[in-house]
XYZ file of C-alpha atoms in Angstrom:
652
model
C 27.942 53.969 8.541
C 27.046 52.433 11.543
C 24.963 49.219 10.302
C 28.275 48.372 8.864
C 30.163 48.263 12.621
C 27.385 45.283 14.026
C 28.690 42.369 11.108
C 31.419 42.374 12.638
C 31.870 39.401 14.502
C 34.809 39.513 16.986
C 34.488 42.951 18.768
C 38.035 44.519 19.382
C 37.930 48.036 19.948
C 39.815 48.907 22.632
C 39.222 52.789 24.063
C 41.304 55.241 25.588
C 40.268 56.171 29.260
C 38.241 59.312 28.642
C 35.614 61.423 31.249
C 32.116 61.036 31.103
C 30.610 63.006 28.643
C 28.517 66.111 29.772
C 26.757 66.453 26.515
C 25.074 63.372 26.805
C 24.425 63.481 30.257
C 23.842 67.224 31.726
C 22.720 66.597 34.860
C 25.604 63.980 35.923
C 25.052 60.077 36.590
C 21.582 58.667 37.717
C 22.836 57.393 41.717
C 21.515 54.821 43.717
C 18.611 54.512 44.462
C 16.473 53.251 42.165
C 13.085 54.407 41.416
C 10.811 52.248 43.359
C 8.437 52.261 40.168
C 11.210 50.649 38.449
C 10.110 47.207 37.409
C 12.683 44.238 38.865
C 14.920 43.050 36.416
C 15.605 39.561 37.414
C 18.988 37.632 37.085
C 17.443 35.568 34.146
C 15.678 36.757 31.243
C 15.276 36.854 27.366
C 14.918 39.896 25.124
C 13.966 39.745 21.006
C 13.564 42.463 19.451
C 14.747 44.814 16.492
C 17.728 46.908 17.040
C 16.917 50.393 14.649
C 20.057 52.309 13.288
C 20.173 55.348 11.539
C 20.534 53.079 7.797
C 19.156 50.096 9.031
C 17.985 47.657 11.189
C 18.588 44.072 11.962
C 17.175 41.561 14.529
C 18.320 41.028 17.981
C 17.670 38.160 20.625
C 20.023 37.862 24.041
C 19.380 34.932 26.664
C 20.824 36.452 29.795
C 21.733 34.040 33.321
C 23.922 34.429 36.179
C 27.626 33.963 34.215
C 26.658 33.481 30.643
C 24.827 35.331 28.070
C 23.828 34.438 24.077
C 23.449 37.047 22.061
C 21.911 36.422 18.126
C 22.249 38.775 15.460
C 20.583 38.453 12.001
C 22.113 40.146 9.290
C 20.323 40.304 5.677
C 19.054 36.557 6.907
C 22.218 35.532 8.312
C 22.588 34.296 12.135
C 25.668 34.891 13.661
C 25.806 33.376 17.217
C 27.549 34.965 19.876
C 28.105 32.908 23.521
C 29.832 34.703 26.703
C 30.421 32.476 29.442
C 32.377 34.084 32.414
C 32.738 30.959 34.859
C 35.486 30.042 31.667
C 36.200 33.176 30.522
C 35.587 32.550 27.204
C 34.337 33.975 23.772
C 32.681 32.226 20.995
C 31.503 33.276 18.315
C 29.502 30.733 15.580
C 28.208 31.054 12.262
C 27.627 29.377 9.090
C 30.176 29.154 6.065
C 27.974 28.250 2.930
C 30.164 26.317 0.222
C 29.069 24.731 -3.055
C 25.738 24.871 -1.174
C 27.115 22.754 1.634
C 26.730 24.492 5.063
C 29.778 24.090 7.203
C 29.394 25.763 11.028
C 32.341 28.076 11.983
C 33.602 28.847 15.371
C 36.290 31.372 16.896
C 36.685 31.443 20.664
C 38.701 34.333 21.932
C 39.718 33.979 26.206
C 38.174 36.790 27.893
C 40.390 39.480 29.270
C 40.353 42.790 31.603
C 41.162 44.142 28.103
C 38.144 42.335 25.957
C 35.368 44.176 26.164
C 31.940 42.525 26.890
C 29.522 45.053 27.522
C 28.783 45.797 23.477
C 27.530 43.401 20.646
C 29.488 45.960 18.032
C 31.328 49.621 18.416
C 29.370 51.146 20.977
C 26.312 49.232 20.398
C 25.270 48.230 24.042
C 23.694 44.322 24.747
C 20.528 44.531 26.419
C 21.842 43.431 29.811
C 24.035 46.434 30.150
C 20.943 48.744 29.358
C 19.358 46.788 32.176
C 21.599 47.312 35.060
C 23.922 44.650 34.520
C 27.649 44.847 33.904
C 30.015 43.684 31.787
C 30.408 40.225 33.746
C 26.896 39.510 34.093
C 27.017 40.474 37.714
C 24.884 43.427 39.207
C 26.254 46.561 38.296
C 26.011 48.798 41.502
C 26.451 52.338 39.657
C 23.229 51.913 37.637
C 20.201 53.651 38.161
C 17.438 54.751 37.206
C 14.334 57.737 37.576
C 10.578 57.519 36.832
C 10.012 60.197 34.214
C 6.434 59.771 33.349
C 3.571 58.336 31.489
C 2.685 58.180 28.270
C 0.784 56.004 25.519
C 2.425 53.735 23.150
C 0.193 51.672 20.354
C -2.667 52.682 22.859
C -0.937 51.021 25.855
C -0.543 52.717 28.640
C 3.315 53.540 29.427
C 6.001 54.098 32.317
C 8.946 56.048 31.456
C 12.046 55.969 33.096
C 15.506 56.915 32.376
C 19.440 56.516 33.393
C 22.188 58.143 32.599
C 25.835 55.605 33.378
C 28.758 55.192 32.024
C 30.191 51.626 30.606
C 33.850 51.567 31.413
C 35.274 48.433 28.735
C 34.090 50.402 26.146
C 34.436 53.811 27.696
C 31.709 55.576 26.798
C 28.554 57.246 28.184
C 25.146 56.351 28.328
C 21.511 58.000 28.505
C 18.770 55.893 28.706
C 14.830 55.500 28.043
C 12.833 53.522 28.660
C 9.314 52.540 27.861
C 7.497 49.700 30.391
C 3.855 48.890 30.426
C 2.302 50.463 33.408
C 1.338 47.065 35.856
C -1.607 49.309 37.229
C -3.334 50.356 34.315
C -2.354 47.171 32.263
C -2.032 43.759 32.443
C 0.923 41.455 30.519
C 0.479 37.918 29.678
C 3.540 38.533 32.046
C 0.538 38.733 34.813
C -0.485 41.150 37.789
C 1.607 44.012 38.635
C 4.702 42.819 36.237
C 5.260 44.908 33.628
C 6.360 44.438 30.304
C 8.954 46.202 28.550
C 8.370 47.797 24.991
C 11.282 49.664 24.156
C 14.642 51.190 24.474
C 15.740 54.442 23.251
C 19.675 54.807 23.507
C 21.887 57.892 23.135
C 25.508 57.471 23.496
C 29.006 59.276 23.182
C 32.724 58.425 23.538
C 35.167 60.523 24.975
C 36.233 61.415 21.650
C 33.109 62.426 20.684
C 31.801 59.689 18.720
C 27.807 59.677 18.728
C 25.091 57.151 18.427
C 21.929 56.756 18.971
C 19.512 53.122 18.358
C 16.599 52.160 19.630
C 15.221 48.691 20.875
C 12.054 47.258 19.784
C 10.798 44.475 22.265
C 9.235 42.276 20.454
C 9.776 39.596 23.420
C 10.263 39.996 27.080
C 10.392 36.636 29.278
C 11.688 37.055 32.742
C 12.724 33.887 34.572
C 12.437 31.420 31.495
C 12.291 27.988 32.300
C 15.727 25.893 32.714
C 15.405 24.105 29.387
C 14.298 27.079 27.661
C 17.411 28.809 29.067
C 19.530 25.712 28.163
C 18.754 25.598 25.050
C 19.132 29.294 24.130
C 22.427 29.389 26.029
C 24.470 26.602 24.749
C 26.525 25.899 21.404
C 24.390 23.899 18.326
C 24.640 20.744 17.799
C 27.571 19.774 15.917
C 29.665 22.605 15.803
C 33.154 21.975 17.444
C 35.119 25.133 18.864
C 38.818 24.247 19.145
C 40.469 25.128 22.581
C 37.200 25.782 24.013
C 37.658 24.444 28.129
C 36.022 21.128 28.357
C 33.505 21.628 32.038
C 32.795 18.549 32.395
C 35.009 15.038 32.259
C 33.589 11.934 30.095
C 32.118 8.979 30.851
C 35.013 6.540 32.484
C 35.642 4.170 34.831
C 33.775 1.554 32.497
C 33.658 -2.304 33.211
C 35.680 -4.813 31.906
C 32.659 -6.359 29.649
C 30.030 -5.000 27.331
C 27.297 -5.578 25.542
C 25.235 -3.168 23.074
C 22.971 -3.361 19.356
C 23.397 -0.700 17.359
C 22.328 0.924 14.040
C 24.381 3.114 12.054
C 23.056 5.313 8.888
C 26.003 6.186 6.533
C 24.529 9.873 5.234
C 26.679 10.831 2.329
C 24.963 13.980 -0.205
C 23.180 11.681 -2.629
C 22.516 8.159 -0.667
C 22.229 6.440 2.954
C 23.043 2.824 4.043
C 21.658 1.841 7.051
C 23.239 -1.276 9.064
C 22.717 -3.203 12.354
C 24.501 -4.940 14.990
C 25.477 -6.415 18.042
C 28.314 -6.173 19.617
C 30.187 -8.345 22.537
C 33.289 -6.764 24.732
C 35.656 -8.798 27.282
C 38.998 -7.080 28.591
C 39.524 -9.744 30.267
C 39.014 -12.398 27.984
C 40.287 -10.626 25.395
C 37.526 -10.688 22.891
C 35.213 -9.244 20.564
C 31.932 -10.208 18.768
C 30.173 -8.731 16.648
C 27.030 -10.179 14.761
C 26.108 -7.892 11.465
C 22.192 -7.850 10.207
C 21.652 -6.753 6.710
C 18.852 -7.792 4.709
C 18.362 -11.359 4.739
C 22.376 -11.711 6.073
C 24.083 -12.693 9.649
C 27.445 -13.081 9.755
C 29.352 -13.149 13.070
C 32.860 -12.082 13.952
C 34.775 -13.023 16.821
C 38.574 -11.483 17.590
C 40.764 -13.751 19.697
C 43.243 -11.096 20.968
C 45.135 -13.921 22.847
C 45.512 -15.664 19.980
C 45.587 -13.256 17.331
C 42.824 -14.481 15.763
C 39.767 -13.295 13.683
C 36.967 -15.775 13.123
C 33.876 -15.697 10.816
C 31.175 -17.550 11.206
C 28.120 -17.577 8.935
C 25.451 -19.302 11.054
C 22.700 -20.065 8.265
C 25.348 -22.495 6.529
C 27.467 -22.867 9.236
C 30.636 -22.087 7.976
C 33.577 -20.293 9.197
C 37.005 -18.817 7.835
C 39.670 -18.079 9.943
C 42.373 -15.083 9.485
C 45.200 -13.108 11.292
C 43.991 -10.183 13.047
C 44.510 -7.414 10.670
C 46.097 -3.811 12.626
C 42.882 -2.079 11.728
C 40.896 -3.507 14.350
C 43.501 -2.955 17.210
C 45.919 -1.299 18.717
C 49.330 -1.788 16.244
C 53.294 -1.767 17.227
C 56.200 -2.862 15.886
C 58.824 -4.414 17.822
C 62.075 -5.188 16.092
C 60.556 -5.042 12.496
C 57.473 -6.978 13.415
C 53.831 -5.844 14.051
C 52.144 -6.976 17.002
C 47.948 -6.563 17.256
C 46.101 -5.405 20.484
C 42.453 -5.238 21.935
C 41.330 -1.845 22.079
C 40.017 -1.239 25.785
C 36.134 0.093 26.448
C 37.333 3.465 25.973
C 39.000 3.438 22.864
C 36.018 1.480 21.297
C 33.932 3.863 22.521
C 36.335 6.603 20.555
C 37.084 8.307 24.045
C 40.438 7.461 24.259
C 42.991 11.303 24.670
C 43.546 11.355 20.924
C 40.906 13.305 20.492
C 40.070 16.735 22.324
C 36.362 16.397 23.450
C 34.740 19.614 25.243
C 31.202 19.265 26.830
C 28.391 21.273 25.281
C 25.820 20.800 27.616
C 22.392 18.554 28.115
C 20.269 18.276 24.993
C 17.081 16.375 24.038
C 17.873 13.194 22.738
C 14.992 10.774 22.681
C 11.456 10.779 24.167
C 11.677 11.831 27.755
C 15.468 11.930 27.616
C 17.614 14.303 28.727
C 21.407 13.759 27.292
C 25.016 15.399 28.203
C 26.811 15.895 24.698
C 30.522 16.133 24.673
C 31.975 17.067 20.629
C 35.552 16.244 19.933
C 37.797 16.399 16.985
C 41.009 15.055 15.449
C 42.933 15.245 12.109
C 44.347 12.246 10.634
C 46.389 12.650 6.928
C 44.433 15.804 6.014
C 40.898 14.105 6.939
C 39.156 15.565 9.905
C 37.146 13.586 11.911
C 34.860 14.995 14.249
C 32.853 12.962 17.193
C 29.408 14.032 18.886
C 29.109 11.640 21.687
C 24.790 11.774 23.447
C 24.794 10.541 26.872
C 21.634 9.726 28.640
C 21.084 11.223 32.062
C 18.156 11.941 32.696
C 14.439 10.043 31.885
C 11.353 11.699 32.531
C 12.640 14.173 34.858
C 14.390 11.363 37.006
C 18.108 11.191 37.367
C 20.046 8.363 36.071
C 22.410 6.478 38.632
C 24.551 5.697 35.602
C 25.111 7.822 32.048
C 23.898 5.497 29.341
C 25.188 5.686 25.588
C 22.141 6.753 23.371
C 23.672 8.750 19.800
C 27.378 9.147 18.392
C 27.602 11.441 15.446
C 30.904 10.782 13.348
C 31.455 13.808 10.664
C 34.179 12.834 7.972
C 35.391 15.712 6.377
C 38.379 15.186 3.794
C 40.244 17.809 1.639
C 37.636 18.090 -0.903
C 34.860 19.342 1.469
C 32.390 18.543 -0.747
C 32.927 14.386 -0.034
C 32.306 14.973 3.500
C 29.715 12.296 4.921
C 28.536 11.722 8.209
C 28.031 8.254 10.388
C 24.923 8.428 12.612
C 25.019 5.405 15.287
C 22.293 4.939 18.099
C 22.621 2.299 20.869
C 20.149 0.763 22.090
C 20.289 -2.473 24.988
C 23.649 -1.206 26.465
C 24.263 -3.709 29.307
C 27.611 -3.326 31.426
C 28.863 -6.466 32.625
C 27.259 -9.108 30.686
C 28.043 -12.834 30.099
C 30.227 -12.926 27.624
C 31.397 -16.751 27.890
C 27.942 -18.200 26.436
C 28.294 -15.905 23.364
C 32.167 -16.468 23.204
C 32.394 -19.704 23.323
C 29.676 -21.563 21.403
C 30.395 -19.596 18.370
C 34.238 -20.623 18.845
C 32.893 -24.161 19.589
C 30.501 -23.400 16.174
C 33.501 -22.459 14.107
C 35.483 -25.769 15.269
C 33.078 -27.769 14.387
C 32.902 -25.857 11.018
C 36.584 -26.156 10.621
C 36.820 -29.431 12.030
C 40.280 -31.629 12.308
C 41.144 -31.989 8.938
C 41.930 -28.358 8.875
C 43.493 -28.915 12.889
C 41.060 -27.506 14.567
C 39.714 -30.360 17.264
C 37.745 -30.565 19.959
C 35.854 -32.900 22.348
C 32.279 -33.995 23.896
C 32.525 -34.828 27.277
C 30.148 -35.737 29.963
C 30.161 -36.595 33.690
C 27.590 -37.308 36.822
C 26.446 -34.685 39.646
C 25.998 -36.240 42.764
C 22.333 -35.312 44.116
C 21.581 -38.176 46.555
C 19.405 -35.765 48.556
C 17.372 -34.918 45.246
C 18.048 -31.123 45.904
C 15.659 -29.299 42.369
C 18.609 -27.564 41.531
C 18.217 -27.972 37.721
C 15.171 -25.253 38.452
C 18.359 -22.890 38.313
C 19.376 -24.437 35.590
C 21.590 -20.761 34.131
C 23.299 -20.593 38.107
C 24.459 -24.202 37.672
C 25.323 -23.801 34.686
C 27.440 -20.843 34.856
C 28.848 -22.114 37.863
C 29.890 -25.739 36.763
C 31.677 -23.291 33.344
C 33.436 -21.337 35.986
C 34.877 -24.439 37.874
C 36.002 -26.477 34.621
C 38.015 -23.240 33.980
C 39.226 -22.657 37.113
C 40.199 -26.505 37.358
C 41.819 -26.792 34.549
C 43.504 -23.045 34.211
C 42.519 -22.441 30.853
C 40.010 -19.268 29.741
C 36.404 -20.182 29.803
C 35.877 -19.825 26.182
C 37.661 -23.481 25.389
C 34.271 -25.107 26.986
C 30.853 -25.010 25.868
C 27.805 -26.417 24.894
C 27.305 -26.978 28.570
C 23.728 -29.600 28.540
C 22.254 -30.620 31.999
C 20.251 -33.897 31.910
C 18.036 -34.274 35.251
C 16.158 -36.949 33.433
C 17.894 -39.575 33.278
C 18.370 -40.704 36.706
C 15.982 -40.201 39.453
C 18.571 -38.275 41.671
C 21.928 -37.572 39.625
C 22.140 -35.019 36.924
C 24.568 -35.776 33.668
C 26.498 -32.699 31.988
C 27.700 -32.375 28.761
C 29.614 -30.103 27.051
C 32.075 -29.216 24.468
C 35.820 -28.766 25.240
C 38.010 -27.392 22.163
C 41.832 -27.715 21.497
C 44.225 -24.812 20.965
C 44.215 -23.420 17.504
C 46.812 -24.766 15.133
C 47.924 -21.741 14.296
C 49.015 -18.215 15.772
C 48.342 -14.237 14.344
C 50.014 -11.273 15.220
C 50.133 -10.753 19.178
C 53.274 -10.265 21.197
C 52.359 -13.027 23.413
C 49.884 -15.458 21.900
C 48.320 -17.623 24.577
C 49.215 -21.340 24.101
C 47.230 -23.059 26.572
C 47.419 -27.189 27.852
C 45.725 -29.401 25.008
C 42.871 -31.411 25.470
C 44.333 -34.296 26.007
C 45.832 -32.856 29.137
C 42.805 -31.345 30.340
C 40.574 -34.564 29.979
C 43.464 -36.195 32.036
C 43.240 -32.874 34.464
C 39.686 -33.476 34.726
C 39.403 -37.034 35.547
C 41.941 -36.513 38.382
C 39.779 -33.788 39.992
C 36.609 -35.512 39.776
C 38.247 -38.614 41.027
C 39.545 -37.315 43.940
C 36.124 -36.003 44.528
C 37.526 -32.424 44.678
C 35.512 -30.925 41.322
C 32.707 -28.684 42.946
C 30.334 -25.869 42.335
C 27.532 -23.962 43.837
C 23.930 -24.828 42.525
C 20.555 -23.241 43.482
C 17.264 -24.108 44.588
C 13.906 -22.365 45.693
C 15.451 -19.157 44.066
C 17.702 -18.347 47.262
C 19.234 -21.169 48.886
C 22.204 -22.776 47.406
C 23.892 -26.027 48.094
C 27.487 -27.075 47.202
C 27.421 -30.356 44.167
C 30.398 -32.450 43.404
C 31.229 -34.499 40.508
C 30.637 -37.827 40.879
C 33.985 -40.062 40.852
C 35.091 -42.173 38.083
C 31.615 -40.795 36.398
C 33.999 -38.740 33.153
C 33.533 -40.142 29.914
C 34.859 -38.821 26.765
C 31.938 -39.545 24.480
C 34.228 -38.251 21.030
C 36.953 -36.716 20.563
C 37.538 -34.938 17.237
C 41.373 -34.628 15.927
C 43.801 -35.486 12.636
C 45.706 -38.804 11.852
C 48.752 -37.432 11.875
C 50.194 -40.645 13.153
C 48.996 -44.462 13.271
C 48.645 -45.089 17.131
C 45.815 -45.655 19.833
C 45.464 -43.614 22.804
C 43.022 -44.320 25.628
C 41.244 -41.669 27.665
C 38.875 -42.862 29.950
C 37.762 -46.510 28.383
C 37.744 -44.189 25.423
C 39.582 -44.798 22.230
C 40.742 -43.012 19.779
C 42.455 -44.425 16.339
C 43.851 -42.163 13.742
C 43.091 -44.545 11.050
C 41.281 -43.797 7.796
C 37.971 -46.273 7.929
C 35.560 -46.760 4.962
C 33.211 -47.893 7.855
C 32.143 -46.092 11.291
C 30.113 -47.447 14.195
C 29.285 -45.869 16.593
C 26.925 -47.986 19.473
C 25.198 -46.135 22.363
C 22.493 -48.330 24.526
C 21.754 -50.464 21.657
C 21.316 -47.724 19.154
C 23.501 -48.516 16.108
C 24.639 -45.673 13.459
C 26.036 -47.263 10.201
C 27.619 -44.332 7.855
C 29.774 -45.443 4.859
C 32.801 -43.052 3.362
C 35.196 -42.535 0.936
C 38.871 -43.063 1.408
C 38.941 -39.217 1.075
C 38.752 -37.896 4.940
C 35.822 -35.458 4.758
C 34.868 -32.716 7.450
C 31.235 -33.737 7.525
C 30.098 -34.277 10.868
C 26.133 -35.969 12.026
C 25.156 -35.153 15.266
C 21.447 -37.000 16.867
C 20.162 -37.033 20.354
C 19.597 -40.086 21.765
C 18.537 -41.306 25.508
C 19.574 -38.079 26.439
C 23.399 -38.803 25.241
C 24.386 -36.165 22.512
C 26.822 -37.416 20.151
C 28.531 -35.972 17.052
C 30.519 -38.133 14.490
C 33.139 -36.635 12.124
C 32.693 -39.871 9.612
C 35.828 -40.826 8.300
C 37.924 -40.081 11.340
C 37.661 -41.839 14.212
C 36.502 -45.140 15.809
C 34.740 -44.779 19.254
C 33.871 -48.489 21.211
C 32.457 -49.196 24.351
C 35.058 -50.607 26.123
């Protein structure tokens, strides 16, 4: 029964040398040369057809190139894939496992060997490329040939016969040949003038043991040449089907910098129901942070990991509220040290789910959006009998242009647990992706948001400062107003050797005096507590850094670039003695007055608090309960907050 040899699906019968076979082939071997009638068989090509057996027939389609070959055979409506690839050496072999009515892709690779044969799709059954002069490693095969054996007429087209007689040494057997090509002179092929278009194959074949078969090859399909993306396409692995130990040909994405930015929007598709979610995400190595803002509905809520301090905040902007936690070991890197657990940032790569846990393998460039051409790499790891599967999409190419960087565009996460039938899968796509972003601005204003939240009573404190920019020569810097900015953020960090994220806010008046320019910002305190980090970061308070500050601008020393006319850039200074700590927010933990800068402080519990800026007078009445509730107003360009209940600020 030889229909029953071709469902087989790894081919290893292995042949005893034997002679060629007279029988078949009475004359001897066709030799070199060719026929010069023989049509030109290029080193590219695709062939569907119908492959006829004595009891039965099935369909046939091979994609041919220079060191790989697909071949696809459908069996009683099944597909079962077949991919060659010589510059690996490598065997795969794909189908589809249907179960509960849940398809699940299969895949066996098998390294190819001087003892694997290659030249047959089952038994003796010959692929197309061997029929057409090639061998059994896709290369030329120099003991093929072929003679012109007349005309005749098939479904009233004219015809060229030919025929070769060659033996195929993997599978030892021998061959003799027909076959049937449109004649280019008395017919033209959509394949156009003077190409001809083959119609058929008629094969007759015998092993040295004298094991006969003959099949025949309907051409239903002949493309020579196909286009690269048609040949792509044809030639490499489905989406989504992993093949363990296949060789990995090309190396991920790496090399990534320190800070990130990126929205996304994930679909959960589980068998009965989809949730769809959105967010945006915030990365800094260096600072050792992570935000992420989640949109659902009518929600925001924004989360914000302090690796340095081991913190996680949560921030809800529409009522302004925040709750602070440990870091939990699910969204880091975990160890233990002497019985305790200590939390880590993840680095680019292991958020990205690239890190050498899992065994990726690259599958070649796919479509992945409009006009984009995308490098897929598919990886896989098992974790307590759940197997998780990743299917990373890679822009590289955009309307035919090459991208100077890959860009992230599609990850696919399968979850498959022991009960196959729960298996899900997480669909992300990334849009905005922007390497190297500023993170401080969306660091630290939500940190600066949450203290505020918080506020002292739960010892979380902070401070509004503000001091003078010496412009005598009028320079329109403020027409730059993000470069100054940035820059005067950079400098208080720098100056005071604390991270960026502790200031904030960062206002700059030019309106208020006809040459100087006032800045104002925010400046919070270390948090009163620690999480779960090996080394939590316990910086200077703010205290000391208002007292650092002063000194630096006093001595005239605190400077920073600023811009003007979009190109030129002049150096600014700090005006001396100009500081002034407009409030600063803390706990009466003890009954005492400190000064900072003509500024006082008393950690006394007032029914009454007046605060008096240029004449403006704010009168707010409180319990004896110290409350959290904070007013802030603008006023002559001065911002002020008041936490009532807490403090007493005077003009000195």
């Amino acid at each position: 029964m030889h229909f029953l040899l071709c469902i087989s699906l790894l081919f290893f019968k292995f042949l005893n040398g034997q002679p060629i076979n007279q029988n078949i082939c009475p004359a001897g071997l066709i030799s070199k040369p060719d026929d010069e009638r023989w049509p030109l068989i290029p080193q590219k090509f695709e062939i569907m057809g119908e492959l006829v057996l004595n009891d039965g027939a099935l369909e046939i389609t091979q994609i041919f190139s220079y060191n790989r070959d697909t071949v696809y055979l459908t069996i009683n409506g099944v597909v079962f894939k077949h991919y060659y690839d010589f510059s690996t050496n490598e065997y795969l072999t794909i189908s589809t496992f249907i179960y509960e009515g849940l398809a699940v892709p299969l895949c066996a690779r098998v390294p190819i060997t001087n003892q694997f044969p290659t030249s047959n799709i089952s038994s003796t059954i010959l692929k197309p490329s061997i029929l057409l002069g090639y061998d059994r490693n896709n290369m030329v095969n120099n003991e093929f040939a072929t003679r012109y054996d007349g005309e005749t007429i098939i479904n009233g087209l004219p015809v060229s016969i030919f025929r070769s007689c060659f033996y195929v040494s993997d599978i030892q057997v021998t061959v003799n040949a027909t076959y049937y090509f449109t004649n280019p002179w008395k017919f033209q092929s959509y394949l156009g003038q003077n190409k001809s278009l083959l119609l058929q194959i008629d094969v007759l074949s015998e092993t040295g043991s004298g094991e006969k078969l003959n099949y025949i090859y309907n051409i239903v399909r002949y493309l020579p040449n196909p286009s690269s993306d048609q040949e792509r396409q044809l030639l490499e692995t489905p989406a989504g089907v992993f093949c363990l130990n296949r060789t990995n040909t090309k190396n991920l994405p790496k090399n990534f910098p320190l800070r990130m930015s990126i929205n996304t929007e994930t679909s959960i598709i589980q068998t009965n129901n989809t949730s769809i979610y959105s967010d945006y995400q915030l990365v800094d190595e260096q600072l050792d942070f992570v935000r992420i803002d989640y949109y659902s509905h009518d929600r925001h809520s924004r989360d914000i990991f302090d690796y340095s301090t081991g913190l996680y905040y949560k921030y809800l902007p529409q009522i302004q509220q925040c709750i602070v936690s440990n870091l939990s070991a699910e969204v880091g890197i975990s160890t233990t040290d002497q019985n305790r657990t200590y939390v880590r940032m993840k680095t680019i790569t292991e958020l990205l789910l690239l890190d050498n846990i899992t065994q990726y393998h690259y599958t070649g460039i796919k479509n992945c959006h409009d006009r984009v051409q995308c490098d897929v790499w598919i990886g896989q790891k098992s974790v307590n009998n759940i197997t998780e599967q990743f299917e990373w999409y890679w822009a590289r190419e955009f309307d035919g242009n090459q991208l100077e960087e890959v860009l992230p565009i599609k990850l696919y996460i399968t979850i498959t647990p022991e009960n196959i039938i729960q298996r899900y899968t997480v669909e992300t796509s990334f849009l905005n992706y922007l390497p190297s972003p500023d993170t401080y601005s969306g660091i630290d204003s939500t940190l600066a948001d949450c203290y505020r939240a918080l506020g002292p009573g739960n010892g979380y404190n902070y401070a509004v400062l503000r001091f003078a920019i010496s412009n005598d020569d009028g320079y329109p810097v403020h027409k730059n107003i993000l470069y100054l900015r940035n820059n005067i953020l950079k400098e208080l960090a720098s100056s005071m050797l604390v991270r960026q994220v502790r200031f904030s806010n960062i206002i700059i008046d030019h309106e208020r005096s006809e040459k100087d320019l006032y800045v104002t910002f925010t400046m919070v305190d270390n948090p009163p507590i620690y999480g779960p980090v090996a080394h939590p970061l316990r910086e200077p308070t703010s205290i000391i850094l208002i007292q650092r500050l002063e000194y630096v601008i006093n001595k005239n020393t605190f400077r920073f670039k600023g811009k003007y006319d979009d190109t030129k850039e002049i150096e600014l200074k700090a005006k001396p003695h100009s500081l002034q700590t407009l409030v600063l927010y803390t706990f009466p933990t003890i009954n005492n007055t400190i000064y900072v800068n003509q500024t006082e402080i008393v950690y006394h519990n007032q029914t009454e608090t007046i605060v008096e800026v240029k004449e403006v007078i704010i009168k707010t009445y409180t319990s004896t309960k110290i409350t959290a509730f904070w007013i802030g107003f603008i006023s002559l360009g001065a911002v002020i907050t008041v936490v009532i209940g807490l403090i007493i600020i005077k003009k000195m």
